[in-house]
Amino acid sequence: MKYHCPKTFADAAQIAADATGVIRYLAGGTDVLVQMRAGMVTPDDMIDLKHIPGVKEIVQNADGSWTIGVAVAGAELGAHAGFCADYPGIVEGLELVGSTQVQGRATLTGNLCNGSPAADSVPAMIAAGAVAHVVGPNGARDVAVADIPVGPGKTSLTKGELISAFTIPARGAQGGDAYLRFTPRTEMDIAVVGCAVNLTLDGDRVASARVAMGAVAPTVIVMDQAADAIIGTTLDPQALDTMATIVSGAVKPISDKRGTAEFRTDIAGVLAKRAAKIAYDRAKGTK
Amino acid sequence: MSKIHITTKVNGEEVEFLADPRDTLLDCLRDQLELTGTKEGCSTGDCGACSVTVDGTLVCSCLMLGVEAQDKQIETIEGMAEDGELHPLQRKFIEHAALQCGFCTPGILVAAKALLAKNPDPNETEVRYWLAGNLCRCTGYDKIIRAVMDAAAEMRGAA
Ligand SMILES: Cc1cc2nc3c(=O)[nH]c(=O)nc-3n(C[C@H](O)[C@H](O)[C@H](O)COP(=O)(O)OP(=O)(O)OC[C@H]3O[C@@H](n4cnc5c(N)ncnc54)[C@H](O)[C@@H]3O)c2cc1C
Ligand code: FES
Ligand code: FES
């Protein structure tokens, strides 16, 4: 294995594009090193991104949006008061990843690009409408985070492409988000179901909403119909029940050792209701 | 496989070693630098026996490559006692009998020290969550938690 420390994203993309064997980018390494150890992947080229300027930065732009570097670890994002106030749901998603030790390294980027349908930070990123800036051998493009995962372990990034940063839209007034997951244990476990809700209010009514679910399909999925069920409402019990019914009807989970498909279907609706309520309270400023 | 020459600081001392790029920091600490206090329990980030701090951040040394250690400040269990004096955490672990086989102990001590550096006055729940990634198959955790709380109290008093 060759270890590379490029100083620019263009160089990183070039190394990846020129590679003839298996490549991996190294952000926090908490997925890659485990996979190497298990013999699941044996990279020929390991491209460490942590020497590229800006990868550890969390910046609020003039328009209120946020730019998050690709090597920002969970502990760093969780320590940023401004970002935590705007997007507590994204922060709680990333902070659910592993232990304190894993938090010292694990990133949003790795969580997304590893491609697990149960990745804890991805639903809230998608619900927030986050955009990935992608650099490749043929230039740069912007891709909605929702369009990055295409299947378990698979992304829409092509050979030589990598993510250089994320932009998360301005929070604006009266907005809130939340992420909840179900796990048998409180710590160090993988989501049986995960659900993120991001919404904005106009007075007491939901003006806009996005609902994203993890671990219930081959990728994290967006549920537009579920969001439609709460838009225009005050999140009254009836609206919540309608949303839960839509969510449970739309998920396509598998049965495995963590839970049966029936259990996941039921829990998906329950979590969607709870996450929506938390997001609503946060948007109201009551939580 | 060409090895990479790494210069870094471990417990305040400048060290050098030759790392195969596939070696973890844990491999390098134990096999190149002969610092075998840091333990290998799982090598997959689950047990915390390999805990060290890198530039002040608590990490699993099994989840970091040795070649990533260039120009860092690494702290391991070997740096915890100073001038032959046990650190308060170490003393309290002995007092409270917070260990049996001792395999998890270096990782837990390093992790607990990192917690107290960040939060000198943690409550029990905070200690338990912070140490959730440090597995112990012997003690049942209770004595570990009590030893950490007691050490924290002593350190606050001494400060
Ligand atoms: C003990 C333990 C517990 C865990 N618990 C959880 C959990 O509860 N929930 C959860 O979701 N995950 C969990 N994980 C998995 C892992 O920690 C997360 O997925 C983490 O966010 C990965 O981030 P990373 O920076 O470490 O990724 P890395 O391992 O560095 O990279 C992961 C993948 O992303 C690719 N990649 C990295 N950067 C880029 C880039 N800029 N552009 C394109 N591709 C890139 C790499 O090539 C690689 O394939 C756990 C892992 C461990 C070891
Ligand atoms: S050996 Fe690193 S966490 Fe178990
Ligand atoms: S004392 Fe034996 S593993 Fe903790």
PDB file of C-alpha atoms in Angstrom, chain B residues 7-122:
ATOM      1  CA  THR B   7       9.369  11.586  13.479  1.00  0.00           C
ATOM      2  CA  THR B   8       6.952  12.430  16.226  1.00  0.00           C
ATOM      3  CA  LYS B   9       6.664  13.129  19.948  1.00  0.00           C
ATOM      4  CA  VAL B  10       5.573  10.436  22.374  1.00  0.00           C
ATOM      5  CA  ASN B  11       5.116  11.464  26.006  1.00  0.00           C
ATOM      6  CA  GLY B  12       7.081  14.639  25.322  1.00  0.00           C
ATOM      7  CA  GLU B  13      10.073  12.881  23.824  1.00  0.00           C
ATOM      8  CA  GLU B  14      11.021  13.017  20.177  1.00  0.00           C
ATOM      9  CA  VAL B  15      11.021   9.543  18.639  1.00  0.00           C
ATOM     10  CA  GLU B  16      11.591   8.095  15.181  1.00  0.00           C
ATOM     11  CA  PHE B  17      10.487   4.857  13.621  1.00  0.00           C
ATOM     12  CA  LEU B  18      10.054   3.183  10.266  1.00  0.00           C
ATOM     13  CA  ALA B  19       6.428   2.439   9.519  1.00  0.00           C
ATOM     14  CA  ASP B  20       4.984   0.102   6.975  1.00  0.00           C
ATOM     15  CA  PRO B  21       2.077   2.235   5.662  1.00  0.00           C
ATOM     16  CA  ARG B  22      -0.365  -0.514   6.650  1.00  0.00           C
ATOM     17  CA  ASP B  23       0.757  -0.552  10.281  1.00  0.00           C
ATOM     18  CA  THR B  24      -1.530   1.087  12.786  1.00  0.00           C
ATOM     19  CA  LEU B  25      -0.250   3.558  15.347  1.00  0.00           C
ATOM     20  CA  LEU B  26      -0.861   0.772  17.871  1.00  0.00           C
ATOM     21  CA  ASP B  27       1.466  -1.572  15.940  1.00  0.00           C
ATOM     22  CA  CYS B  28       4.131   1.137  15.799  1.00  0.00           C
ATOM     23  CA  LEU B  29       3.902   1.992  19.495  1.00  0.00           C
ATOM     24  CA  ARG B  30       4.134  -1.626  20.566  1.00  0.00           C
ATOM     25  CA  ASP B  31       6.457  -3.151  17.972  1.00  0.00           C
ATOM     26  CA  GLN B  32       8.704  -0.266  16.894  1.00  0.00           C
ATOM     27  CA  LEU B  33       8.859   1.830  20.049  1.00  0.00           C
ATOM     28  CA  GLU B  34       8.391  -1.064  22.481  1.00  0.00           C
ATOM     29  CA  LEU B  35       5.751   0.869  24.385  1.00  0.00           C
ATOM     30  CA  THR B  36       3.642  -2.153  25.214  1.00  0.00           C
ATOM     31  CA  GLY B  37       1.496  -0.487  27.889  1.00  0.00           C
ATOM     32  CA  THR B  38      -1.017   0.349  25.163  1.00  0.00           C
ATOM     33  CA  LYS B  39      -2.978  -2.872  24.622  1.00  0.00           C
ATOM     34  CA  GLU B  40      -4.574  -4.526  21.641  1.00  0.00           C
ATOM     35  CA  GLY B  41      -7.974  -5.948  22.489  1.00  0.00           C
ATOM     36  CA  CYS B  42      -9.912  -5.998  19.239  1.00  0.00           C
ATOM     37  CA  SER B  43      -8.166  -3.816  16.635  1.00  0.00           C
ATOM     38  CA  THR B  44     -11.565  -2.678  15.391  1.00  0.00           C
ATOM     39  CA  GLY B  45     -12.305   0.308  17.586  1.00  0.00           C
ATOM     40  CA  ASP B  46     -14.666  -1.508  19.931  1.00  0.00           C
ATOM     41  CA  CYS B  47     -12.755  -2.089  23.169  1.00  0.00           C
ATOM     42  CA  GLY B  48     -10.678   1.039  23.873  1.00  0.00           C
ATOM     43  CA  ALA B  49      -7.686  -0.925  25.233  1.00  0.00           C
ATOM     44  CA  CYS B  50      -5.512   0.907  22.683  1.00  0.00           C
ATOM     45  CA  SER B  51      -6.592   4.414  23.774  1.00  0.00           C
ATOM     46  CA  VAL B  52      -4.002   7.185  23.448  1.00  0.00           C
ATOM     47  CA  THR B  53      -4.265  10.916  22.912  1.00  0.00           C
ATOM     48  CA  VAL B  54      -3.019  12.551  19.726  1.00  0.00           C
ATOM     49  CA  ASP B  55      -2.624  16.328  19.976  1.00  0.00           C
ATOM     50  CA  GLY B  56      -4.864  16.135  23.046  1.00  0.00           C
ATOM     51  CA  THR B  57      -7.673  14.196  21.366  1.00  0.00           C
ATOM     52  CA  LEU B  58      -8.584  10.754  22.668  1.00  0.00           C
ATOM     53  CA  VAL B  59      -8.426   8.153  19.883  1.00  0.00           C
ATOM     54  CA  CYS B  60      -8.102   4.421  19.364  1.00  0.00           C
ATOM     55  CA  SER B  61      -4.538   3.856  18.216  1.00  0.00           C
ATOM     56  CA  CYS B  62      -5.765   0.793  16.311  1.00  0.00           C
ATOM     57  CA  LEU B  63      -7.864   3.081  14.098  1.00  0.00           C
ATOM     58  CA  MET B  64      -5.026   5.374  13.055  1.00  0.00           C
ATOM     59  CA  LEU B  65      -2.114   4.578  10.769  1.00  0.00           C
ATOM     60  CA  GLY B  66       1.383   4.885  12.143  1.00  0.00           C
ATOM     61  CA  VAL B  67       2.294   7.074   9.156  1.00  0.00           C
ATOM     62  CA  GLU B  68      -0.346   9.579  10.266  1.00  0.00           C
ATOM     63  CA  ALA B  69       1.652  10.203  13.433  1.00  0.00           C
ATOM     64  CA  GLN B  70       4.222  12.488  11.764  1.00  0.00           C
ATOM     65  CA  ASP B  71       4.759  15.671  13.837  1.00  0.00           C
ATOM     66  CA  LYS B  72       2.103  14.886  16.441  1.00  0.00           C
ATOM     67  CA  GLN B  73       2.089  14.937  20.227  1.00  0.00           C
ATOM     68  CA  ILE B  74       1.129  11.482  21.412  1.00  0.00           C
ATOM     69  CA  GLU B  75       0.463  10.587  25.028  1.00  0.00           C
ATOM     70  CA  THR B  76       0.370   6.971  26.183  1.00  0.00           C
ATOM     71  CA  ILE B  77       0.008   5.256  29.544  1.00  0.00           C
ATOM     72  CA  GLU B  78       3.811   5.234  29.872  1.00  0.00           C
ATOM     73  CA  GLY B  79       3.743   9.030  30.237  1.00  0.00           C
ATOM     74  CA  MET B  80       1.148   9.114  32.971  1.00  0.00           C
ATOM     75  CA  ALA B  81       3.251   8.698  36.097  1.00  0.00           C
ATOM     76  CA  GLU B  82       5.657  11.593  36.500  1.00  0.00           C
ATOM     77  CA  ASP B  83       9.097  11.202  38.092  1.00  0.00           C
ATOM     78  CA  GLY B  84       8.070   7.878  39.605  1.00  0.00           C
ATOM     79  CA  GLU B  85       4.920   9.425  41.142  1.00  0.00           C
ATOM     80  CA  LEU B  86       1.697   7.734  40.163  1.00  0.00           C
ATOM     81  CA  HIS B  87      -0.980   9.990  38.684  1.00  0.00           C
ATOM     82  CA  PRO B  88      -3.978  10.444  41.047  1.00  0.00           C
ATOM     83  CA  LEU B  89      -6.074   8.303  38.705  1.00  0.00           C
ATOM     84  CA  GLN B  90      -3.552   5.483  38.930  1.00  0.00           C
ATOM     85  CA  ARG B  91      -3.458   5.712  42.724  1.00  0.00           C
ATOM     86  CA  LYS B  92      -7.245   5.733  42.982  1.00  0.00           C
ATOM     87  CA  PHE B  93      -7.503   2.697  40.706  1.00  0.00           C
ATOM     88  CA  ILE B  94      -5.298   0.800  43.143  1.00  0.00           C
ATOM     89  CA  GLU B  95      -7.154   2.129  46.198  1.00  0.00           C
ATOM     90  CA  HIS B  96     -10.554   1.219  44.819  1.00  0.00           C
ATOM     91  CA  ALA B  97      -9.357  -2.071  43.315  1.00  0.00           C
ATOM     92  CA  ALA B  98     -10.678  -0.833  39.994  1.00  0.00           C
ATOM     93  CA  LEU B  99      -8.883  -3.556  38.082  1.00  0.00           C
ATOM     94  CA  GLN B 100      -8.538  -7.299  38.054  1.00  0.00           C
ATOM     95  CA  CYS B 101      -6.603  -8.661  35.078  1.00  0.00           C
ATOM     96  CA  GLY B 102      -5.574  -5.110  34.182  1.00  0.00           C
ATOM     97  CA  PHE B 103      -5.776  -5.483  30.421  1.00  0.00           C
ATOM     98  CA  CYS B 104      -8.295  -2.674  30.004  1.00  0.00           C
ATOM     99  CA  THR B 105      -6.641  -0.452  32.613  1.00  0.00           C
ATOM    100  CA  PRO B 106      -4.096   1.519  30.541  1.00  0.00           C
ATOM    101  CA  GLY B 107      -6.788   2.465  28.019  1.00  0.00           C
ATOM    102  CA  ILE B 108      -9.255   3.416  30.712  1.00  0.00           C
ATOM    103  CA  LEU B 109      -6.692   5.527  32.568  1.00  0.00           C
ATOM    104  CA  VAL B 110      -5.710   7.390  29.392  1.00  0.00           C
ATOM    105  CA  ALA B 111      -9.392   7.918  28.531  1.00  0.00           C
ATOM    106  CA  ALA B 112     -10.263   9.071  32.054  1.00  0.00           C
ATOM    107  CA  LYS B 113      -7.346  11.499  32.071  1.00  0.00           C
ATOM    108  CA  ALA B 114      -8.611  12.988  28.812  1.00  0.00           C
ATOM    109  CA  LEU B 115     -12.074  13.383  30.353  1.00  0.00           C
ATOM    110  CA  LEU B 116     -10.754  15.175  33.444  1.00  0.00           C
ATOM    111  CA  ALA B 117      -8.667  17.507  31.295  1.00  0.00           C
ATOM    112  CA  LYS B 118     -11.874  18.567  29.541  1.00  0.00           C
ATOM    113  CA  ASN B 119     -14.265  18.343  32.468  1.00  0.00           C
ATOM    114  CA  PRO B 120     -12.696  18.356  35.948  1.00  0.00           C
ATOM    115  CA  ASP B 121     -16.086  17.826  37.611  1.00  0.00           C
ATOM    116  CA  PRO B 122     -18.021  15.167  35.675  1.00  0.00           C
TER     117      PRO B 122
END
